[in-house]
Short mmCIF file of N, CA and C in Angstrom, two decimals:
data_model
loop_
_atom_site.label_atom_id
_atom_site.label_comp_id
_atom_site.label_asym_id
_atom_site.label_seq_id
_atom_site.Cartn_x
_atom_site.Cartn_y
_atom_site.Cartn_z
N MET A 117 99.89 103.21 75.88
CA MET A 117 101.06 102.27 75.19
C MET A 117 100.39 101.12 74.43
N ARG A 118 100.69 101.15 73.17
CA ARG A 118 100.40 100.23 71.95
C ARG A 118 101.50 99.02 71.90
N ILE A 119 100.91 97.90 71.82
CA ILE A 119 101.87 96.77 71.52
C ILE A 119 102.20 96.53 70.46
N SER A 120 103.28 95.81 70.20
CA SER A 120 103.87 95.74 68.64
C SER A 120 102.99 95.14 67.98
N ARG A 121 102.89 95.34 66.75
CA ARG A 121 101.97 95.04 65.43
C ARG A 121 102.13 93.44 65.42
N ASN A 122 103.36 92.94 65.52
CA ASN A 122 103.64 91.45 65.42
C ASN A 122 103.17 90.57 66.78
N SER A 123 102.99 91.39 68.09
CA SER A 123 102.98 90.71 69.17
C SER A 123 101.59 90.19 69.37
N VAL A 124 101.01 89.30 69.93
CA VAL A 124 100.05 88.53 70.05
C VAL A 124 99.65 88.87 71.63
N VAL A 125 98.27 88.90 71.90
CA VAL A 125 97.42 89.13 73.28
C VAL A 125 96.23 88.28 73.35
N ILE A 126 96.53 87.16 74.10
CA ILE A 126 95.39 86.27 74.05
C ILE A 126 94.59 86.43 75.45
N VAL A 127 93.18 86.47 75.62
CA VAL A 127 92.61 86.86 76.83
C VAL A 127 91.64 85.42 77.04
N VAL A 128 91.76 84.67 78.28
CA VAL A 128 90.90 83.80 78.58
C VAL A 128 90.16 84.04 79.85
N SER A 129 88.71 84.13 79.80
CA SER A 129 88.01 84.54 81.05
C SER A 129 87.18 83.35 81.26
N GLY A 130 86.45 83.30 82.31
CA GLY A 130 85.37 82.44 82.71
C GLY A 130 85.26 82.34 84.32
N PRO A 131 84.20 81.59 84.52
CA PRO A 131 84.03 81.60 86.21
C PRO A 131 85.06 80.56 86.80
N PRO A 132 84.90 80.39 87.90
CA PRO A 132 85.91 79.47 88.79
C PRO A 132 85.48 77.94 88.38
N GLY A 133 86.62 77.08 87.91
CA GLY A 133 86.31 75.78 87.55
C GLY A 133 85.92 75.53 86.41
N SER A 134 85.97 76.69 85.50
CA SER A 134 85.43 76.37 84.02
C SER A 134 86.29 75.74 83.17
N GLY A 135 87.75 75.86 83.43
CA GLY A 135 88.97 75.33 82.67
C GLY A 135 89.69 76.31 82.14
N LYS A 136 89.37 77.68 82.55
CA LYS A 136 90.10 78.83 81.88
C LYS A 136 91.63 78.82 82.28
N SER A 137 91.94 78.47 83.31
CA SER A 137 93.49 78.48 83.51
C SER A 137 94.24 77.35 83.08
N THR A 138 93.47 76.34 83.02
CA THR A 138 94.24 75.15 82.21
C THR A 138 94.23 75.44 80.74
N LEU A 139 93.39 75.87 80.18
CA LEU A 139 93.55 76.49 78.73
C LEU A 139 94.50 77.53 78.57
N ALA A 140 94.29 78.57 79.25
CA ALA A 140 95.43 79.57 79.14
C ALA A 140 96.76 79.21 79.32
N ARG A 141 97.16 78.38 80.32
CA ARG A 141 98.46 77.95 80.56
C ARG A 141 98.83 77.16 79.29
N SER A 142 97.92 76.03 78.72
CA SER A 142 98.21 75.29 77.72
C SER A 142 98.45 76.04 76.40
N ILE A 143 97.80 77.11 76.22
CA ILE A 143 98.07 78.00 75.03
C ILE A 143 99.30 78.79 75.07
N ALA A 144 99.59 79.34 76.18
CA ALA A 144 100.87 80.01 76.40
C ALA A 144 101.91 79.07 76.26
N GLN A 145 101.87 77.82 76.88
CA GLN A 145 102.94 76.92 76.39
C GLN A 145 103.09 76.51 75.04
N ARG A 146 102.14 76.19 74.33
CA ARG A 146 102.03 75.74 72.91
C ARG A 146 102.71 76.79 72.14
N PHE A 147 102.42 78.01 72.33
CA PHE A 147 102.94 79.07 71.43
C PHE A 147 103.97 79.87 71.73
N GLY A 148 104.44 79.57 72.99
CA GLY A 148 105.88 80.09 73.66
C GLY A 148 105.36 81.77 74.03
N LEU A 149 104.36 81.81 74.75
CA LEU A 149 104.06 83.10 75.07
C LEU A 149 103.90 83.05 76.60
N LYS A 150 104.16 84.38 77.47
CA LYS A 150 104.08 84.30 78.68
C LYS A 150 102.71 83.97 79.10
N TYR A 151 102.61 83.61 80.50
CA TYR A 151 101.27 83.45 81.09
C TYR A 151 100.98 84.42 82.34
N HIS A 152 100.00 85.04 82.52
CA HIS A 152 99.80 86.01 83.43
C HIS A 152 98.32 85.52 84.06
N SER A 153 98.24 85.27 85.30
CA SER A 153 97.00 84.83 86.27
C SER A 153 96.75 85.88 87.05
N THR A 154 95.31 86.60 86.87
CA THR A 154 94.82 87.41 87.85
C THR A 154 94.56 86.75 89.11
N GLY A 155 93.99 85.51 88.81
CA GLY A 155 93.63 84.77 89.98
C GLY A 155 94.76 84.42 90.81
N ALA A 156 95.85 84.11 90.32
CA ALA A 156 97.05 83.68 91.08
C ALA A 156 97.73 84.87 91.92
N LEU A 157 97.60 85.89 91.30
CA LEU A 157 97.92 87.17 91.99
C LEU A 157 96.84 87.42 93.05
N PHE A 158 95.55 87.03 92.86
CA PHE A 158 94.74 87.33 94.02
C PHE A 158 94.82 86.38 95.17
N ARG A 159 95.27 85.13 94.79
CA ARG A 159 95.47 84.00 95.90
C ARG A 159 96.76 84.49 96.49
N ARG A 160 97.62 85.00 95.91
CA ARG A 160 98.84 85.42 96.56
C ARG A 160 98.70 86.60 97.79
N ILE A 161 97.97 87.47 97.23
CA ILE A 161 97.63 88.50 98.13
C ILE A 161 96.78 87.92 99.23
N ALA A 162 96.07 87.07 99.12
CA ALA A 162 95.12 86.36 100.36
C ALA A 162 96.35 85.69 101.21
N SER A 163 97.37 85.05 100.55
CA SER A 163 98.26 84.39 101.35
C SER A 163 98.96 85.34 102.13
N GLU A 164 99.44 86.52 101.62
CA GLU A 164 100.37 87.24 102.09
C GLU A 164 99.57 88.03 103.11
N ARG A 165 98.27 88.28 103.34
CA ARG A 165 97.55 88.76 104.27
C ARG A 165 96.98 87.76 105.21
N ASN A 166 97.34 86.41 105.11
CA ASN A 166 96.89 85.16 105.91
C ASN A 166 95.51 85.03 106.13
N VAL A 167 94.86 85.22 104.81
CA VAL A 167 93.31 85.00 104.88
C VAL A 167 93.01 83.94 103.80
N ASP A 168 91.96 83.60 103.50
CA ASP A 168 91.42 82.70 102.53
C ASP A 168 91.01 83.44 101.37
N VAL A 169 90.70 82.94 100.35
CA VAL A 169 90.23 83.63 99.01
C VAL A 169 88.97 84.23 99.22
N ALA A 170 87.87 83.43 99.96
CA ALA A 170 86.67 84.30 100.28
C ALA A 170 86.82 85.38 100.92
N THR A 171 87.72 85.24 102.23
CA THR A 171 87.83 86.38 102.92
C THR A 171 88.31 87.72 102.32
N LEU A 172 89.12 87.44 101.28
CA LEU A 172 89.88 88.54 100.56
C LEU A 172 88.61 89.06 99.64
N ASP A 173 87.95 88.35 99.06
CA ASP A 173 86.66 88.67 98.27
C ASP A 173 85.92 89.89 98.87
N GLU A 174 85.64 89.46 100.54
CA GLU A 174 84.81 90.35 101.24
C GLU A 174 85.93 91.70 101.45
N ILE A 175 86.92 91.63 101.86
CA ILE A 175 87.79 92.55 102.13
C ILE A 175 87.74 93.52 100.69
N ALA A 176 87.96 92.75 99.59
CA ALA A 176 88.08 93.56 98.13
C ALA A 176 86.75 94.47 98.07
N LYS A 177 85.63 94.08 98.69
CA LYS A 177 84.36 94.80 98.46
C LYS A 177 84.46 96.19 99.11
N ARG A 178 85.17 96.13 100.22
CA ARG A 178 85.36 97.41 100.93
C ARG A 178 86.40 98.30 100.46
N ASP A 179 87.40 97.60 99.71
CA ASP A 179 88.50 98.14 99.38
C ASP A 179 88.85 97.94 97.92
N PRO A 180 88.39 98.90 96.91
CA PRO A 180 88.66 98.52 95.64
C PRO A 180 90.03 98.70 95.09
N SER A 181 90.84 99.10 95.87
CA SER A 181 92.48 99.09 95.43
C SER A 181 92.92 97.97 95.24
N ILE A 182 92.45 96.77 95.98
CA ILE A 182 93.03 95.31 95.51
C ILE A 182 92.61 94.98 94.00
N ASP A 183 91.27 95.14 93.77
CA ASP A 183 91.13 94.86 92.33
C ASP A 183 91.64 95.53 91.31
N LEU A 184 91.85 97.15 91.57
CA LEU A 184 92.44 97.96 90.64
C LEU A 184 93.70 97.71 90.54
N GLU A 185 94.68 97.29 91.55
CA GLU A 185 96.08 96.93 91.22
C GLU A 185 96.08 95.64 90.63
N ILE A 186 95.37 94.73 90.84
CA ILE A 186 95.37 93.46 90.04
C ILE A 186 95.17 93.74 88.67
N ASP A 187 94.09 94.41 88.24
CA ASP A 187 93.93 94.70 86.95
C ASP A 187 94.74 95.61 86.09
N ARG A 188 95.50 96.60 87.12
CA ARG A 188 96.49 97.42 86.30
C ARG A 188 97.88 96.60 86.01
N ILE A 189 97.97 95.71 86.96
CA ILE A 189 98.93 94.74 86.48
C ILE A 189 98.89 93.79 85.27
N ALA A 190 97.38 93.34 85.25
CA ALA A 190 96.97 92.70 84.03
C ALA A 190 97.19 93.48 82.73
N ARG A 191 96.77 94.81 82.85
CA ARG A 191 96.98 95.69 81.61
C ARG A 191 98.24 95.83 81.08
N GLU A 192 99.17 96.02 82.32
CA GLU A 192 100.69 96.23 82.14
C GLU A 192 101.27 95.00 81.14
N GLU A 193 100.86 93.87 81.70
CA GLU A 193 101.34 92.67 80.93
C GLU A 193 100.66 92.54 79.67
N ALA A 194 99.59 92.83 79.30
CA ALA A 194 99.01 92.89 78.09
C ALA A 194 99.74 93.79 77.03
N GLU A 195 100.10 94.97 77.61
CA GLU A 195 100.87 95.92 76.99
C GLU A 195 102.07 95.37 76.47
N LYS A 196 102.72 94.76 77.11
CA LYS A 196 104.10 94.12 76.71
C LYS A 196 104.03 93.23 75.39
N GLY A 197 102.62 92.53 75.57
CA GLY A 197 102.41 91.66 74.21
C GLY A 197 102.97 90.16 74.63
N ASP A 198 102.83 89.47 73.45
CA ASP A 198 103.03 87.90 73.66
C ASP A 198 102.78 87.47 75.18
N VAL A 199 101.44 87.38 75.30
CA VAL A 199 101.12 86.95 76.71
C VAL A 199 99.62 86.23 76.37
N VAL A 200 99.39 85.40 77.23
CA VAL A 200 98.04 84.94 77.41
C VAL A 200 97.62 85.42 78.83
N ILE A 201 96.56 86.18 78.98
CA ILE A 201 96.12 86.77 80.23
C ILE A 201 94.74 85.74 80.62
N ASP A 202 94.98 85.17 81.96
CA ASP A 202 93.87 84.44 82.63
C ASP A 202 93.23 85.32 83.60
N ALA A 203 91.86 85.74 83.32
CA ALA A 203 91.38 86.62 84.12
C ALA A 203 89.98 86.74 84.08
N HIS A 204 89.25 86.99 85.08
CA HIS A 204 87.78 86.60 85.09
C HIS A 204 87.06 87.86 84.06
N ILE A 205 87.57 88.95 84.29
CA ILE A 205 87.06 90.09 83.65
C ILE A 205 88.11 90.47 82.60
N GLY A 206 88.99 89.94 81.98
CA GLY A 206 89.88 90.17 80.95
C GLY A 206 89.37 90.50 79.86
N GLY A 207 88.26 90.01 79.40
CA GLY A 207 87.63 90.15 77.98
C GLY A 207 87.01 91.77 78.11
N TRP A 208 86.63 92.25 79.26
CA TRP A 208 86.10 93.43 79.25
C TRP A 208 87.39 94.36 79.52
N LEU A 209 88.23 94.29 80.56
CA LEU A 209 89.38 95.20 80.79
C LEU A 209 90.28 95.49 79.70
N LEU A 210 90.47 94.27 78.88
CA LEU A 210 91.71 94.17 77.77
C LEU A 210 90.99 94.18 76.33
N LYS A 211 89.67 94.66 76.17
CA LYS A 211 89.05 94.39 74.92
C LYS A 211 89.87 95.35 73.86
N ASP A 212 90.53 96.26 74.26
CA ASP A 212 91.14 97.15 73.27
C ASP A 212 92.58 96.71 72.89
N LEU A 213 93.12 95.60 73.66
CA LEU A 213 94.50 95.28 73.60
C LEU A 213 94.43 93.84 73.05
N SER A 214 93.16 92.97 73.38
CA SER A 214 93.41 91.61 73.03
C SER A 214 93.24 91.27 71.36
N ASP A 215 94.16 90.42 70.90
CA ASP A 215 93.69 89.80 69.65
C ASP A 215 92.74 88.79 69.48
N LEU A 216 92.43 88.03 70.41
CA LEU A 216 91.55 87.17 70.73
C LEU A 216 91.15 86.97 72.14
N SER A 217 89.84 87.07 72.42
CA SER A 217 89.14 87.07 73.72
C SER A 217 88.23 85.67 73.86
N ILE A 218 88.55 84.89 74.76
CA ILE A 218 88.05 83.56 74.93
C ILE A 218 87.40 83.61 76.32
N TYR A 219 86.01 83.12 76.19
CA TYR A 219 85.27 82.77 77.43
C TYR A 219 85.13 81.26 77.46
N VAL A 220 85.59 80.65 78.87
CA VAL A 220 85.28 79.41 79.03
C VAL A 220 84.32 79.03 79.87
N THR A 221 83.21 78.28 79.77
CA THR A 221 82.36 77.96 80.91
C THR A 221 82.03 76.63 81.10
N ALA A 222 81.24 76.39 82.04
CA ALA A 222 80.50 74.94 82.30
C ALA A 222 79.50 75.08 83.34
N SER A 223 78.88 74.05 83.49
CA SER A 223 77.80 74.17 84.49
C SER A 223 78.24 74.17 85.97
N LEU A 224 77.47 74.82 87.01
CA LEU A 224 77.79 75.04 88.56
C LEU A 224 78.33 73.67 88.83
N GLU A 225 77.49 72.56 88.75
CA GLU A 225 77.63 71.23 89.11
C GLU A 225 79.13 70.71 88.65
N THR A 226 79.49 70.90 87.27
CA THR A 226 80.56 70.56 86.81
C THR A 226 82.01 71.01 87.38
N ARG A 227 81.62 72.41 87.63
CA ARG A 227 82.66 73.38 88.17
C ARG A 227 82.98 73.08 89.55
N ALA A 228 81.72 72.78 90.28
CA ALA A 228 82.07 72.24 91.70
C ALA A 228 82.55 71.03 91.80
N LYS A 229 82.44 69.99 90.75
CA LYS A 229 83.13 68.94 91.07
C LYS A 229 84.70 68.77 90.71
N ARG A 230 84.86 69.71 89.68
CA ARG A 230 86.38 70.03 89.42
C ARG A 230 87.11 70.54 90.51
N ILE A 231 86.55 71.53 90.98
CA ILE A 231 87.10 72.49 92.15
C ILE A 231 87.40 71.45 93.41
N SER A 232 86.48 70.55 93.53
CA SER A 232 86.36 69.62 94.81
C SER A 232 87.67 68.80 94.66
N GLU A 233 87.59 68.30 93.49
CA GLU A 233 88.73 67.22 93.20
C GLU A 233 90.12 67.96 93.11
N ARG A 234 90.29 69.10 92.22
CA ARG A 234 91.40 69.74 92.45
C ARG A 234 92.02 70.29 93.82
N ASP A 235 91.03 70.89 94.54
CA ASP A 235 91.47 71.30 95.83
C ASP A 235 91.34 70.43 97.07
N LYS A 236 91.00 69.05 96.71
CA LYS A 236 90.70 68.12 97.67
C LYS A 236 89.77 68.59 99.05
N LYS A 237 88.51 69.05 98.54
CA LYS A 237 87.44 69.54 99.47
C LYS A 237 86.21 69.01 99.21
N SER A 238 85.31 69.00 100.05
CA SER A 238 84.04 68.36 99.81
C SER A 238 83.40 69.30 98.72
N LEU A 239 82.40 68.48 98.07
CA LEU A 239 81.52 69.06 96.92
C LEU A 239 80.73 70.15 97.49
N GLU A 240 80.19 70.01 98.75
CA GLU A 240 79.45 71.12 99.29
C GLU A 240 80.32 72.15 99.45
N GLU A 241 81.65 72.04 99.88
CA GLU A 241 82.35 73.15 100.20
C GLU A 241 82.85 73.93 98.73
N ALA A 242 82.86 73.32 97.78
CA ALA A 242 83.13 73.73 96.57
C ALA A 242 82.10 74.78 96.01
N TYR A 243 80.88 73.93 96.13
CA TYR A 243 79.61 74.68 96.06
C TYR A 243 79.56 76.11 96.45
N ARG A 244 79.69 76.21 97.93
CA ARG A 244 79.73 77.23 98.51
C ARG A 244 80.69 78.40 98.16
N GLU A 245 82.05 77.77 97.93
CA GLU A 245 83.05 78.58 97.57
C GLU A 245 82.82 79.30 96.24
N ILE A 246 82.18 78.59 95.20
CA ILE A 246 81.85 79.10 93.98
C ILE A 246 80.86 80.23 94.13
N GLU A 247 79.76 79.78 94.78
CA GLU A 247 78.66 80.82 94.60
C GLU A 247 79.02 81.79 95.33
N SER A 248 79.65 81.92 96.55
CA SER A 248 80.16 82.96 97.39
C SER A 248 81.24 83.90 96.46
N ARG A 249 82.14 83.27 95.91
CA ARG A 249 82.94 84.07 94.66
C ARG A 249 82.35 84.88 93.87
N GLU A 250 81.50 84.13 93.08
CA GLU A 250 80.75 84.58 92.19
C GLU A 250 79.85 85.74 92.55
N LYS A 251 79.17 85.57 93.54
CA LYS A 251 78.30 86.85 93.84
C LYS A 251 79.27 87.93 94.27
N ALA A 252 80.29 87.65 95.02
CA ALA A 252 81.30 88.80 95.36
C ALA A 252 81.75 89.55 94.22
N MET A 253 82.20 88.74 93.19
CA MET A 253 82.75 89.36 91.97
C MET A 253 81.62 90.00 91.03
N LYS A 254 80.73 89.37 90.91
CA LYS A 254 79.51 90.19 90.24
C LYS A 254 79.13 91.51 90.86
N THR A 255 79.12 91.71 92.04
CA THR A 255 78.99 92.92 92.71
C THR A 255 79.94 93.72 92.45
N ARG A 256 81.33 93.32 92.82
CA ARG A 256 82.55 94.16 92.89
C ARG A 256 82.64 94.66 91.35
N PHE A 257 82.65 93.72 90.66
CA PHE A 257 82.82 94.33 89.04
C PHE A 257 81.92 95.33 88.44
N LYS A 258 80.65 94.99 88.81
CA LYS A 258 79.60 95.82 88.57
C LYS A 258 79.67 97.37 89.21
N GLU A 259 80.11 97.42 90.40
CA GLU A 259 80.24 98.60 91.22
C GLU A 259 81.46 99.41 90.69
N LEU A 260 82.53 98.69 90.48
CA LEU A 260 83.83 99.28 90.27
C LEU A 260 84.08 99.47 88.69
N TYR A 261 83.40 98.84 87.88
CA TYR A 261 83.63 99.05 86.30
C TYR A 261 82.16 99.05 85.61
N ASN A 262 81.06 98.79 86.09
CA ASN A 262 79.92 98.87 85.48
C ASN A 262 79.95 97.72 84.45
N ILE A 263 80.42 96.56 84.82
CA ILE A 263 80.62 95.30 84.08
C ILE A 263 79.57 94.25 84.45
N ASP A 264 78.73 93.69 83.57
CA ASP A 264 77.76 92.73 83.72
C ASP A 264 78.42 91.48 83.49
N LEU A 265 78.93 90.66 84.26
CA LEU A 265 79.45 89.52 83.94
C LEU A 265 78.75 88.51 83.24
N SER A 266 77.60 88.50 83.21
CA SER A 266 76.63 87.64 82.35
C SER A 266 76.66 88.09 80.76
N ASP A 267 77.00 89.09 80.41
CA ASP A 267 77.15 89.77 79.09
C ASP A 267 78.38 89.29 78.36
N LEU A 268 78.31 88.45 77.58
CA LEU A 268 79.42 87.75 76.97
C LEU A 268 79.73 88.51 75.59
N SER A 269 78.90 89.50 75.10
CA SER A 269 79.25 90.15 73.92
C SER A 269 80.69 90.52 73.63
N VAL A 270 81.58 90.74 74.46
CA VAL A 270 82.78 91.20 74.17
C VAL A 270 83.87 90.09 73.71
N TYR A 271 83.33 88.80 73.92
CA TYR A 271 84.35 87.80 73.49
C TYR A 271 84.01 87.21 72.25
N ASP A 272 85.39 86.92 71.56
CA ASP A 272 85.23 86.44 70.25
C ASP A 272 84.87 84.87 69.88
N LEU A 273 85.23 84.13 71.19
CA LEU A 273 84.85 82.73 71.22
C LEU A 273 84.33 82.25 72.62
N VAL A 274 83.28 81.60 72.66
CA VAL A 274 82.66 81.11 73.87
C VAL A 274 82.56 79.50 73.80
N ILE A 275 83.27 79.00 74.67
CA ILE A 275 83.48 77.46 74.78
C ILE A 275 82.74 77.12 76.04
N ASN A 276 81.85 75.95 75.73
CA ASN A 276 81.21 75.29 76.98
C ASN A 276 81.96 73.84 77.15
N THR A 277 82.78 73.89 78.33
CA THR A 277 83.61 72.74 78.58
C THR A 277 82.91 71.53 79.15
N GLU A 278 81.68 71.76 79.29
CA GLU A 278 80.79 70.81 79.89
C GLU A 278 81.00 69.17 79.20
N ARG A 279 81.05 69.14 77.96
CA ARG A 279 81.09 67.98 77.19
C ARG A 279 82.54 68.14 76.26
N ILE A 280 83.26 68.95 76.31
CA ILE A 280 84.45 68.95 75.69
C ILE A 280 85.52 68.59 76.48
N ASP A 281 86.30 67.70 76.08
CA ASP A 281 87.61 67.26 76.84
C ASP A 281 88.60 68.42 76.87
N GLU A 282 89.50 68.56 77.78
CA GLU A 282 90.69 69.41 77.67
C GLU A 282 91.65 69.32 76.21
N LYS A 283 91.75 68.20 75.82
CA LYS A 283 92.44 68.04 74.49
C LYS A 283 91.75 68.71 73.40
N THR A 284 90.53 68.69 73.33
CA THR A 284 89.61 69.08 72.30
C THR A 284 89.42 70.70 72.44
N MET A 285 89.43 71.14 73.62
CA MET A 285 89.26 72.53 73.91
C MET A 285 90.43 73.42 73.54
N ILE A 286 91.64 72.57 73.70
CA ILE A 286 92.84 73.30 73.40
C ILE A 286 93.31 73.25 71.88
N LYS A 287 92.90 72.11 71.22
CA LYS A 287 92.67 71.97 69.69
C LYS A 287 91.97 72.99 68.85
N ILE A 288 90.67 73.46 69.52
CA ILE A 288 89.76 74.12 69.00
C ILE A 288 90.40 75.90 69.15
N VAL A 289 90.96 76.24 70.39
CA VAL A 289 91.46 77.37 70.62
C VAL A 289 92.89 77.62 69.80
N SER A 290 93.60 76.48 69.80
CA SER A 290 94.87 76.54 68.98
C SER A 290 94.65 77.05 67.60
N ALA A 291 93.58 76.46 67.09
CA ALA A 291 93.35 76.78 65.60
C ALA A 291 93.11 78.24 65.59
N ALA A 292 92.39 78.83 66.56
CA ALA A 292 92.04 80.17 66.26
C ALA A 292 93.24 81.12 66.53
N VAL A 293 94.16 80.46 67.43
CA VAL A 293 95.40 81.31 67.82
C VAL A 293 96.32 81.50 66.65
N GLU A 294 96.28 80.18 66.05
CA GLU A 294 97.29 79.93 64.90
C GLU A 294 96.80 81.06 63.76
N GLU A 295 95.50 81.12 63.58
CA GLU A 295 94.89 82.07 62.56
C GLU A 295 95.08 83.31 62.79
N ILE A 296 95.02 83.86 64.10
CA ILE A 296 95.36 85.23 64.53
C ILE A 296 96.87 85.45 64.17
N ILE A 297 97.67 84.65 64.63
CA ILE A 297 98.96 84.66 64.31
C ILE A 297 99.33 85.21 63.03
N ARG A 298 98.92 84.32 62.03
CA ARG A 298 98.98 84.06 60.74
C ARG A 298 98.62 85.35 60.13
N GLN A 299 97.30 85.98 60.51
CA GLN A 299 97.03 87.09 59.91
C GLN A 299 97.87 88.33 60.22
N LYS A 300 98.31 88.31 61.59
CA LYS A 300 99.02 89.49 62.03
C LYS A 300 100.49 89.54 61.33
N LYS A 301 101.06 88.28 60.91
CA LYS A 301 102.17 88.25 60.11
C LYS A 301 102.08 88.79 58.87
N GLN A 302 100.82 88.55 58.29
CA GLN A 302 100.74 89.17 56.85
C GLN A 302 100.36 90.58 56.67
N ARG A 303 100.18 91.47 57.94
CA ARG A 303 99.92 92.84 57.87
C ARG A 303 101.29 93.49 57.44
#
């Protein structure tokens, strides 16, 4: 299925705590686009199974149907168009459908502090969670799709949020989205 010529698909990827969800939600709201989060879907599946995210990561290592279903749904959402997809590997999985693919990153220390504050957990627990999740995702996505998460070549825009505040990050990406929309309307 091919999306409408005037429809827009924005993909926002990055590691846990980088600011990708904050950015994706803000861009969706600012431009009146739908917002789809594969992370929210993953957390919902964990909740439905009465396990935490780290445990579901372990289960997903043995059961690829979890990731395949989440990624299938993300692709369906992208095919509908006029959406911002928030997904760790969205840049890779949706490169044929996306109009703009963004990777958001920050140091492990900064990301752990953000997750610690957001989720009201100790800094040590946030570090352990991030390291565990990243290791599990790196292994799963390499085995499942042959994706190297450290290869950022599929992204149009890479933003390090270490020193850029939320407002500035949104301004930068909004300018890019406005240009993409303007170009699509001219076609």
